[in-house]
Amino acid sequence: MPPHLEIRRAGYYWRRRLPRSLRDRRIHASGAPEEKKPKKEFFCFSLRLHVLSDAKILARRLTEMSDLVFAADAEAMMAIAPEIQVRMLESLARFEIEAFERARSVAGPRSPDAAAMDLRREEALQTTLRQALYLGDREVARHPLRHVADHLGLALDESDDGWTALAYEATKVLLDVSLERARRQQGLYDQPSIFFRRAVETAGGRDAAPSPPPTAAAVAPATFAMTDPAPAPLPAAPVASAEVVAPEAPATTSPVTQEEPVQAAEPSTNVGGSLSNTTSLTPTVVPAGLERPEGYDERAWQQARIIARPPRILVDRSLLSKESRAVLEKQRGITLVEAINLYFELLSWGYRAPFSQDQKRKKIPEKLKSATVEERLNEDHRGKLRLALDFWPSVIGDEPVDEVSVEELNDALERFWGVPANHGRSAKERGKYNLLEKIEKADAAEAQLDKDIAAAEARGAGAEEIDKMRLNGHKPRISVTTFIKHGRVLRAIGEMLWDMLSDVSAYGTDLRFS
């Protein structure tokens, strides 16, 4: 018997339970009191049939139609869209900082005691927010998110699963805002004011006399550190000469910002001389979507990017394998397979995102400390690791992550929709075919089915026979939930590399690896 098909005295019936999301929405719209809400609701239709074969066909049609309806509802009620989350979180930070700066600008003088009290208030707030993150308490972010949603004219469904993730990120944003307010209260700003920067740029443009060449190792402008750089003017390339940079002098990096008026008489192609001893290099990697500034060769440009975005590794390297430690020694050029293995090995030792912060690892049983990575992972993570190693390198290629373009990622994600359902259930089947071969086999089976249906229609087959052929020959593909689950693994790997191999406190986390 097909699912949802029942036999009763009056004939065959199709009966299927209503999903909870649809049930709750219907009850809420009806205004029924809480105590009268039913725990389960069903669709139930009389098929008005007594012949089993006809009832099976009709039941399958109704099941497929309801699958489409429920899937569309689940997709519409999925987690809050990423672009909405980004907009709300950025607006929350901007509103808080702008309100603070406005209040400070119109406030009168304050006593040292009042200033110290304000700092103690921020410290208490930071303690509360850290405690909320530690306990997973989202209540501290509820009212701020409501205000932001009202200001932006957005409808925020707090019963949605995506709200939990949004509130968690909002709590981190509030903590960052409090830390920034504490710094600004003490007069500590990340960069000079916009009026000072404009004045210096204007004065530098009128100054005809060239500035003396720098005597320390050059520091790349902040533009190099961005995956998708904004069109901003780059400073002239530094000039290196044997007389200026002594060979025996150790290379140092000074916190010179892009806005400082460092000018050279004319661009030099020998940029690598001033950066040659700054850091050890992996083979030269050219990130996708970045254009090399004038006056820099590829090697010097890579050195400049590494200086601008130094690694920030906050995990215990002694726990990791020799291969993973070697990967972390790289400043650029980590391949996709290396990144996947590193990410899941960190998970196996109890580390979790965000990797830009110090964290307490999840406790690992003593007997698993000498086990393999797969044995330390739970079943869900083992499945994600298998698929990640099987699919993404075969589609994207095992190339440096820096060089993967957005188009390649979009193509890979589009190809991923073709993975057959239940692709990893059987270990024997996993060893026999890889995912690309399974996709090709499923595509070939569907193409043959279309040919068979066209031939059947040409010879005058009825609708019942066509439906049977279509139902028996259909090859289901992965669900939306499976697609999102494995797609987010790729995003998490990219965010791990961004957190660990760049100075996220200075350049943010706008990673486009998903």
Coordinates of C-alpha atoms in Angstrom, one line a residue:
M1 CA 0.0 0.0 0.0
P2 CA 1.3 3.5 -0.8
P3 CA 1.7 5.8 2.1
H4 CA -1.3 7.8 3.3
L5 CA -3.8 5.4 1.6
E6 CA -6.4 3.9 3.8
I7 CA -9.3 1.5 3.2
R8 CA -12.6 2.1 4.9
R9 CA -16.2 0.9 4.5
A10 CA -17.0 3.7 2.0
G11 CA -13.9 3.0 0.0
Y12 CA -10.3 4.3 -0.2
Y13 CA -9.3 7.5 1.6
W14 CA -6.1 9.6 1.4
R15 CA -5.1 10.8 4.8
R16 CA -1.9 12.8 5.7
R17 CA -0.9 14.8 8.8
L18 CA -0.6 18.5 8.5
P19 CA 2.9 19.8 9.3
R20 CA 3.2 21.7 12.6
S21 CA 4.1 25.0 10.9
L22 CA 1.0 25.0 8.8
R23 CA -1.1 23.8 11.7
D24 CA 0.1 26.5 14.1
R25 CA -0.4 29.2 11.5
R26 CA -3.9 28.1 10.7
I27 CA -4.9 27.9 14.4
H28 CA -3.3 31.3 15.1
A29 CA -5.3 32.8 12.2
S30 CA -8.5 31.3 13.5
G31 CA -8.0 32.8 16.9
A32 CA -8.7 29.6 18.8
P33 CA -7.8 29.6 22.5
E34 CA -4.5 27.8 23.5
E35 CA -6.3 25.0 25.5
K36 CA -8.4 24.1 22.5
K37 CA -5.6 23.7 20.0
P38 CA -5.4 20.1 18.7
K39 CA -2.1 18.3 18.8
K40 CA -2.5 16.9 15.4
E41 CA -4.4 17.8 12.3
F42 CA -4.9 15.8 9.0
F43 CA -5.8 16.2 5.4
C44 CA -8.4 13.5 4.7
F45 CA -10.1 13.0 1.3
S46 CA -12.4 10.3 0.0
L47 CA -11.0 9.0 -3.3
R48 CA -14.5 7.6 -4.1
L49 CA -12.8 4.5 -5.4
H50 CA -12.9 0.7 -4.6
V51 CA -10.3 -0.5 -7.0
L52 CA -6.9 -0.7 -5.4
S53 CA -4.8 0.0 -8.5
D54 CA -6.7 3.2 -9.3
A55 CA -6.5 4.3 -5.7
K56 CA -2.7 3.8 -5.6
I57 CA -2.2 6.1 -8.6
L58 CA -4.4 8.8 -7.2
A59 CA -2.8 8.5 -3.7
R60 CA 0.6 8.9 -5.2
R61 CA -0.5 12.0 -7.1
L62 CA -1.9 13.6 -3.9
T63 CA 1.3 12.7 -2.0
E64 CA 3.5 14.3 -4.6
M65 CA 1.3 17.4 -4.7
S66 CA 1.3 17.7 -0.9
D67 CA 5.1 17.2 -0.9
L68 CA 5.4 20.2 -3.2
V69 CA 3.1 22.3 -1.0
F70 CA 4.9 21.4 2.2
A71 CA 8.4 21.9 0.6
A72 CA 7.3 25.4 -0.6
D73 CA 6.0 26.2 2.8
A74 CA 9.2 25.0 4.5
E75 CA 11.3 27.0 2.0
A76 CA 9.2 30.1 2.7
M77 CA 9.5 29.6 6.5
M78 CA 13.2 28.7 6.5
A79 CA 15.8 30.6 8.5
I80 CA 15.7 34.3 8.1
A81 CA 17.4 35.2 4.8
P82 CA 21.2 35.9 5.2
E83 CA 20.9 39.3 3.5
I84 CA 18.2 40.3 6.0
Q85 CA 20.4 39.1 8.9
V86 CA 23.4 41.0 7.6
R87 CA 21.3 44.2 7.2
M88 CA 19.9 44.0 10.7
L89 CA 23.2 43.3 12.4
E90 CA 25.0 46.1 10.6
S91 CA 22.1 48.5 11.3
L92 CA 22.2 47.5 15.0
A93 CA 25.9 48.3 15.3
R94 CA 25.5 51.5 13.3
F95 CA 22.5 52.7 15.4
E96 CA 24.3 52.0 18.7
I97 CA 27.6 53.7 17.7
E98 CA 25.8 56.7 16.1
A99 CA 23.6 57.2 19.1
F100 CA 26.6 57.0 21.4
E101 CA 28.6 59.6 19.3
R102 CA 25.6 61.9 19.2
A103 CA 25.1 61.8 22.9
R104 CA 28.8 62.4 23.5
S105 CA 28.8 65.3 21.1
V106 CA 26.0 67.2 22.9
A107 CA 26.9 66.3 26.5
G108 CA 28.6 68.7 28.8
P109 CA 31.9 68.2 30.7
R110 CA 31.9 65.3 33.3
S111 CA 33.9 64.7 36.4
P112 CA 36.5 61.9 36.6
D113 CA 34.1 60.0 38.9
A114 CA 31.3 60.1 36.3
A115 CA 33.7 59.0 33.6
A116 CA 34.9 56.1 35.7
M117 CA 31.3 55.1 36.4
D118 CA 30.5 55.1 32.7
L119 CA 33.5 52.7 32.1
R120 CA 32.3 50.5 35.0
R121 CA 28.9 50.4 33.4
E122 CA 30.3 49.2 30.1
E123 CA 32.4 46.5 32.0
A124 CA 29.2 45.3 33.7
L125 CA 27.4 45.2 30.4
Q126 CA 30.2 43.3 28.8
T127 CA 30.1 40.7 31.7
T128 CA 26.4 40.3 31.2
L129 CA 26.8 39.8 27.4
R130 CA 29.6 37.3 27.8
Q131 CA 27.5 35.4 30.4
A132 CA 24.6 35.4 27.9
L133 CA 26.8 33.9 25.2
Y134 CA 28.2 31.4 27.7
L135 CA 24.7 30.3 28.7
G136 CA 23.1 30.6 25.2
D137 CA 20.6 33.2 26.5
R138 CA 19.1 35.2 23.6
E139 CA 16.8 37.4 25.7
V140 CA 19.4 40.2 25.9
A141 CA 19.2 40.7 22.1
R142 CA 15.4 40.5 21.8
H143 CA 14.5 44.1 22.4
P144 CA 17.4 45.6 20.4
L145 CA 16.4 43.4 17.4
R146 CA 12.8 44.4 17.7
H147 CA 13.8 48.1 17.6
V148 CA 16.0 47.6 14.6
A149 CA 13.3 45.6 12.8
D150 CA 10.7 48.3 13.5
H151 CA 13.1 51.0 12.3
L152 CA 13.8 49.1 9.0
G153 CA 10.2 48.2 8.5
L154 CA 10.9 44.4 8.7
A155 CA 8.5 41.7 10.1
L156 CA 10.6 39.5 12.4
D157 CA 9.2 36.1 13.2
E158 CA 10.6 35.2 16.6
S159 CA 9.2 31.7 16.5
D160 CA 11.4 31.0 13.4
D161 CA 14.5 28.9 13.9
G162 CA 16.5 31.6 12.2
W163 CA 15.8 34.0 14.9
T164 CA 17.9 32.0 17.4
A165 CA 20.9 32.3 15.2
L166 CA 20.2 36.0 14.6
A167 CA 19.9 36.7 18.3
Y168 CA 23.2 34.9 18.9
E169 CA 25.0 37.0 16.4
A170 CA 23.2 40.2 17.7
T171 CA 24.6 39.4 21.2
K172 CA 28.1 39.3 19.8
V173 CA 27.5 42.6 18.0
L174 CA 26.3 44.2 21.2
L175 CA 29.4 43.0 23.0
D176 CA 31.6 44.5 20.2
V177 CA 29.6 47.7 20.4
S178 CA 30.2 47.9 24.2
L179 CA 33.9 47.3 23.8
E180 CA 34.0 50.0 21.1
R181 CA 32.1 52.5 23.3
A182 CA 34.6 51.8 26.2
R183 CA 37.5 52.6 23.9
R184 CA 36.0 55.7 22.5
Q185 CA 35.1 57.0 26.0
Q186 CA 38.9 57.0 26.7
G187 CA 39.7 58.7 23.4
L188 CA 41.0 55.6 21.6
Y189 CA 39.9 55.4 18.0
D190 CA 41.0 53.0 15.3
Q191 CA 41.8 55.8 12.8
P192 CA 42.0 59.6 12.6
S193 CA 38.8 61.5 12.1
I194 CA 37.4 61.9 8.6
F195 CA 38.0 65.6 8.7
F196 CA 41.7 65.1 9.5
R197 CA 42.1 62.5 6.8
R198 CA 40.5 64.8 4.2
A199 CA 42.7 67.6 5.3
V200 CA 45.9 65.5 5.1
E201 CA 44.9 64.2 1.6
T202 CA 44.2 67.7 0.4
A203 CA 47.4 69.0 1.8
G204 CA 49.3 66.1 0.3
G205 CA 47.8 66.8 -3.2
R206 CA 49.0 70.4 -3.1
D207 CA 52.5 69.6 -1.8
A208 CA 54.9 69.6 -4.7
A209 CA 57.9 68.4 -2.7
P210 CA 58.1 64.6 -2.7
S211 CA 58.2 62.8 0.7
P212 CA 61.4 61.0 1.6
P213 CA 61.3 57.2 0.9
P214 CA 60.3 55.0 3.9
T215 CA 63.1 53.6 6.0
A216 CA 61.2 50.6 7.4
A217 CA 59.5 47.7 5.8
A218 CA 56.5 48.8 3.8
V219 CA 53.0 47.9 5.0
A220 CA 50.3 47.1 2.5
P221 CA 47.3 49.3 2.4
A222 CA 44.1 48.0 3.9
T223 CA 42.6 47.5 0.4
F224 CA 44.7 44.4 -0.1
A225 CA 43.1 42.7 2.8
M226 CA 39.6 42.7 1.3
T227 CA 38.1 39.9 -0.7
D228 CA 36.0 42.2 -2.7
P229 CA 37.9 45.5 -2.5
A230 CA 36.0 48.8 -2.8
P231 CA 37.3 51.1 -5.6
A232 CA 39.6 53.3 -3.4
P233 CA 42.8 55.0 -4.6
L234 CA 45.9 53.1 -3.7
P235 CA 49.1 54.8 -2.4
A236 CA 52.1 54.7 -4.6
A237 CA 54.3 51.6 -4.4
P238 CA 57.2 51.9 -1.9
V239 CA 60.6 52.4 -3.3
A240 CA 63.3 50.0 -2.1
S241 CA 67.0 50.6 -2.4
A242 CA 70.1 49.0 -1.0
E243 CA 71.1 52.3 0.7
V244 CA 67.7 52.7 2.4
V245 CA 67.0 49.2 3.7
A246 CA 70.0 47.6 5.4
P247 CA 70.3 43.8 4.6
E248 CA 71.0 42.9 8.2
A249 CA 68.1 44.9 9.7
P250 CA 65.2 42.7 10.8
A251 CA 62.0 43.4 9.0
T252 CA 59.2 45.0 11.2
T253 CA 55.7 45.9 10.5
S254 CA 54.5 49.3 11.8
P255 CA 50.8 50.1 12.1
V256 CA 50.8 52.5 9.2
T257 CA 47.3 53.1 7.9
Q258 CA 46.3 53.7 4.3
E259 CA 45.5 57.3 5.0
E260 CA 49.0 58.4 5.9
P261 CA 50.5 60.4 3.1
V262 CA 53.4 58.2 2.0
Q263 CA 54.4 59.2 -1.5
A264 CA 57.2 58.2 -3.7
A265 CA 58.9 60.2 -6.5
E266 CA 57.8 57.5 -9.0
P267 CA 56.5 53.9 -8.8
S268 CA 59.2 51.3 -8.7
T269 CA 59.0 47.7 -9.9
N270 CA 61.5 46.5 -7.3
V271 CA 58.9 46.3 -4.5
G272 CA 60.0 42.9 -3.4
G273 CA 63.3 44.3 -2.1
S274 CA 61.7 46.1 0.9
L275 CA 59.5 43.1 1.8
S276 CA 61.8 40.3 1.1
N277 CA 62.5 39.4 4.7
T278 CA 59.2 40.2 6.2
T279 CA 57.7 36.7 6.3
S280 CA 58.2 33.2 4.8
L281 CA 56.1 32.7 1.7
T282 CA 54.2 29.8 0.2
P283 CA 54.0 29.6 -3.6
T284 CA 52.6 32.8 -5.0
V285 CA 48.8 32.8 -4.9
V286 CA 46.6 35.4 -6.7
P287 CA 43.2 35.7 -5.0
A288 CA 40.2 35.6 -7.3
G289 CA 38.7 38.9 -8.1
L290 CA 41.6 41.1 -7.1
E291 CA 43.6 43.2 -9.5
R292 CA 47.3 43.7 -8.8
P293 CA 48.2 47.4 -8.0
E294 CA 50.6 49.2 -10.3
G295 CA 54.2 48.9 -9.2
Y296 CA 53.8 45.5 -7.5
D297 CA 54.8 42.1 -8.9
E298 CA 52.8 39.0 -7.8
R299 CA 55.3 38.0 -5.1
A300 CA 55.6 41.5 -3.6
W301 CA 51.8 41.9 -3.7
Q302 CA 51.4 38.6 -1.8
Q303 CA 53.9 39.7 0.8
A304 CA 52.1 43.0 1.2
R305 CA 48.7 41.2 1.7
I306 CA 50.3 38.9 4.4
I307 CA 51.7 41.8 6.3
A308 CA 48.3 43.5 6.2
R309 CA 46.4 40.4 7.3
P310 CA 48.7 38.4 9.7
P311 CA 47.5 35.0 10.9
R312 CA 45.6 34.8 14.1
I313 CA 45.6 31.2 15.3
L314 CA 44.1 30.6 18.7
V315 CA 44.0 26.8 18.8
D316 CA 46.4 24.4 20.5
R317 CA 48.6 23.2 17.6
S318 CA 50.1 20.4 19.6
L319 CA 46.8 18.5 19.4
L320 CA 46.8 18.6 15.6
S321 CA 48.3 16.2 13.2
K322 CA 51.6 16.9 11.4
E323 CA 49.7 17.7 8.2
S324 CA 47.3 20.2 9.9
R325 CA 50.2 21.9 11.6
A326 CA 52.0 22.3 8.2
V327 CA 48.8 23.8 6.8
L328 CA 48.6 26.4 9.6
E329 CA 52.2 27.4 8.8
K330 CA 51.1 28.6 5.4
Q331 CA 50.2 32.3 5.1
R332 CA 48.5 31.8 1.7
G333 CA 47.9 28.9 -0.6
I334 CA 45.9 26.5 1.6
T335 CA 44.1 24.1 -0.8
L336 CA 40.5 23.1 -0.5
V337 CA 41.2 19.5 0.6
E338 CA 43.7 20.8 3.3
A339 CA 41.1 23.3 4.5
I340 CA 38.4 20.6 4.8
N341 CA 40.6 18.2 6.7
L342 CA 41.8 21.1 9.0
Y343 CA 38.2 22.2 9.7
F344 CA 37.0 18.7 10.7
E345 CA 40.1 17.9 12.7
L346 CA 39.4 21.1 14.8
L347 CA 35.8 20.0 15.2
S348 CA 37.0 16.5 16.4
W349 CA 39.1 18.2 19.1
G350 CA 36.1 20.1 20.4
Y351 CA 36.7 23.5 18.8
R352 CA 33.8 25.4 17.4
A353 CA 33.3 28.7 15.4
P354 CA 34.1 31.5 15.7
F355 CA 37.8 30.7 15.5
S356 CA 38.7 34.4 15.9
Q357 CA 38.2 34.1 19.6
D358 CA 39.9 32.2 22.5
Q359 CA 37.6 29.4 23.5
K360 CA 37.3 26.5 25.9
R361 CA 37.3 23.2 24.0
K362 CA 34.6 20.6 24.4
K363 CA 35.9 17.8 26.6
I364 CA 37.1 14.7 24.7
P365 CA 37.0 11.3 26.3
E366 CA 40.5 9.9 27.2
K367 CA 40.1 6.9 25.0
L368 CA 39.4 9.1 21.9
K369 CA 42.5 11.2 22.2
S370 CA 44.6 8.7 20.4
A371 CA 41.8 7.8 17.9
T372 CA 41.5 9.0 14.3
V373 CA 39.7 12.1 13.3
E374 CA 36.7 10.1 12.0
E375 CA 36.4 8.2 15.3
R376 CA 36.3 11.5 17.3
L377 CA 33.6 13.0 15.1
N378 CA 29.9 12.2 15.6
E379 CA 28.0 10.4 12.9
D380 CA 26.6 13.7 11.4
H381 CA 30.0 15.3 11.1
R382 CA 31.5 12.1 9.6
G383 CA 28.8 12.2 6.9
K384 CA 29.6 15.9 6.2
L385 CA 33.4 15.1 6.0
R386 CA 32.8 12.3 3.6
L387 CA 30.6 14.4 1.3
A388 CA 32.9 17.4 1.5
L389 CA 36.0 15.4 0.4
D390 CA 34.0 13.5 -2.2
F391 CA 32.2 16.3 -3.9
W392 CA 33.7 19.8 -3.5
P393 CA 37.2 19.0 -4.7
S394 CA 36.0 17.0 -7.6
V395 CA 33.8 19.9 -8.8
I396 CA 35.9 23.0 -7.8
G397 CA 39.3 21.3 -7.9
D398 CA 41.9 21.0 -5.2
E399 CA 43.2 24.5 -5.8
P400 CA 44.2 27.2 -3.2
V401 CA 41.1 28.6 -1.6
D402 CA 42.3 32.1 -2.3
E403 CA 42.0 31.5 -6.0
V404 CA 38.4 30.1 -5.9
S405 CA 36.1 32.5 -7.6
V406 CA 32.5 33.2 -6.8
E407 CA 31.4 31.9 -10.2
E408 CA 33.1 28.5 -9.4
L409 CA 31.3 28.3 -6.1
N410 CA 28.0 29.1 -7.7
D411 CA 28.5 26.5 -10.3
A412 CA 29.4 23.9 -7.7
L413 CA 26.4 24.7 -5.6
E414 CA 24.2 24.5 -8.7
R415 CA 25.7 21.1 -9.5
F416 CA 25.1 19.9 -5.9
W417 CA 21.3 20.1 -6.5
G418 CA 21.7 17.0 -8.7
V419 CA 23.0 14.7 -6.0
P420 CA 20.5 11.8 -5.7
A421 CA 18.6 11.3 -2.4
N422 CA 20.0 8.7 0.0
H423 CA 23.4 9.0 -1.7
G424 CA 25.4 8.0 1.3
R425 CA 23.2 5.4 3.1
S426 CA 25.1 2.4 1.8
A427 CA 28.9 2.0 2.4
K428 CA 29.1 -0.5 -0.5
E429 CA 27.4 2.1 -2.8
R430 CA 29.8 4.8 -1.6
G431 CA 32.8 2.8 -2.5
K432 CA 31.4 1.8 -5.9
Y433 CA 30.6 5.3 -7.3
N434 CA 31.6 8.8 -6.4
L435 CA 29.0 11.6 -6.2
L436 CA 29.6 12.9 -9.7
E437 CA 29.1 9.4 -11.1
K438 CA 25.9 9.1 -9.2
I439 CA 24.7 12.5 -10.5
E440 CA 25.5 11.4 -14.1
K441 CA 23.7 8.0 -13.6
A442 CA 20.6 9.8 -12.2
D443 CA 20.7 12.3 -15.1
A444 CA 21.0 9.5 -17.6
A445 CA 18.1 7.6 -16.0
E446 CA 15.9 10.6 -16.2
A447 CA 16.8 11.3 -19.8
Q448 CA 15.9 7.7 -20.6
L449 CA 12.7 8.0 -18.8
D450 CA 11.8 11.1 -20.8
K451 CA 12.5 9.1 -24.0
D452 CA 10.4 6.2 -22.8
I453 CA 7.5 8.5 -21.9
A454 CA 7.7 10.2 -25.3
A455 CA 7.6 6.9 -27.1
A456 CA 4.7 5.7 -24.9
E457 CA 2.7 8.9 -25.8
A458 CA 3.5 8.5 -29.4
R459 CA 2.0 5.0 -29.4
G460 CA -1.1 6.3 -27.7
A461 CA -0.5 5.3 -24.0
G462 CA -3.1 6.5 -21.5
A463 CA -2.5 8.9 -18.6
E464 CA -2.6 6.1 -16.1
E465 CA 0.3 4.2 -17.8
I466 CA 2.3 7.5 -18.2
D467 CA 1.8 8.2 -14.5
K468 CA 3.0 4.7 -13.6
M469 CA 6.1 5.1 -15.7
R470 CA 6.9 8.5 -14.2
L471 CA 6.4 7.3 -10.6
N472 CA 8.5 4.2 -11.1
G473 CA 11.3 5.8 -13.0
H474 CA 11.6 9.1 -11.0
K475 CA 15.0 9.5 -9.3
P476 CA 14.6 11.8 -6.3
R477 CA 17.3 14.3 -5.6
I478 CA 18.5 15.8 -2.3
S479 CA 16.1 17.9 -0.3
V480 CA 16.4 21.5 0.5
T481 CA 17.4 20.7 4.1
T482 CA 20.3 18.5 2.9
F483 CA 21.4 21.1 0.4
I484 CA 21.5 23.8 3.1
K485 CA 23.3 21.5 5.6
H486 CA 26.2 20.6 3.4
G487 CA 26.3 24.0 1.7
R488 CA 26.8 25.6 5.2
V489 CA 29.8 23.3 5.7
L490 CA 31.5 25.0 2.8
R491 CA 30.7 28.4 4.3
A492 CA 32.0 27.3 7.7
I493 CA 35.3 26.2 6.3
G494 CA 35.7 29.6 4.5
E495 CA 34.9 31.5 7.7
M496 CA 37.4 29.4 9.7
L497 CA 40.2 30.4 7.2
W498 CA 39.1 34.0 7.4
D499 CA 39.1 34.0 11.2
M500 CA 42.4 32.2 11.6
L501 CA 44.4 33.6 8.7
S502 CA 43.5 37.3 8.8
D503 CA 43.3 40.1 11.3
V504 CA 39.5 40.1 11.6
S505 CA 39.4 42.8 14.2
A506 CA 40.7 45.3 11.6
Y507 CA 39.2 44.0 8.4
G508 CA 35.9 42.4 9.4
T509 CA 34.5 39.0 8.2
D510 CA 32.9 39.8 4.9
L511 CA 33.9 36.4 3.4
R512 CA 32.2 35.4 0.2
F513 CA 33.1 31.7 0.4
S514 CA 29.5 30.4 0.3

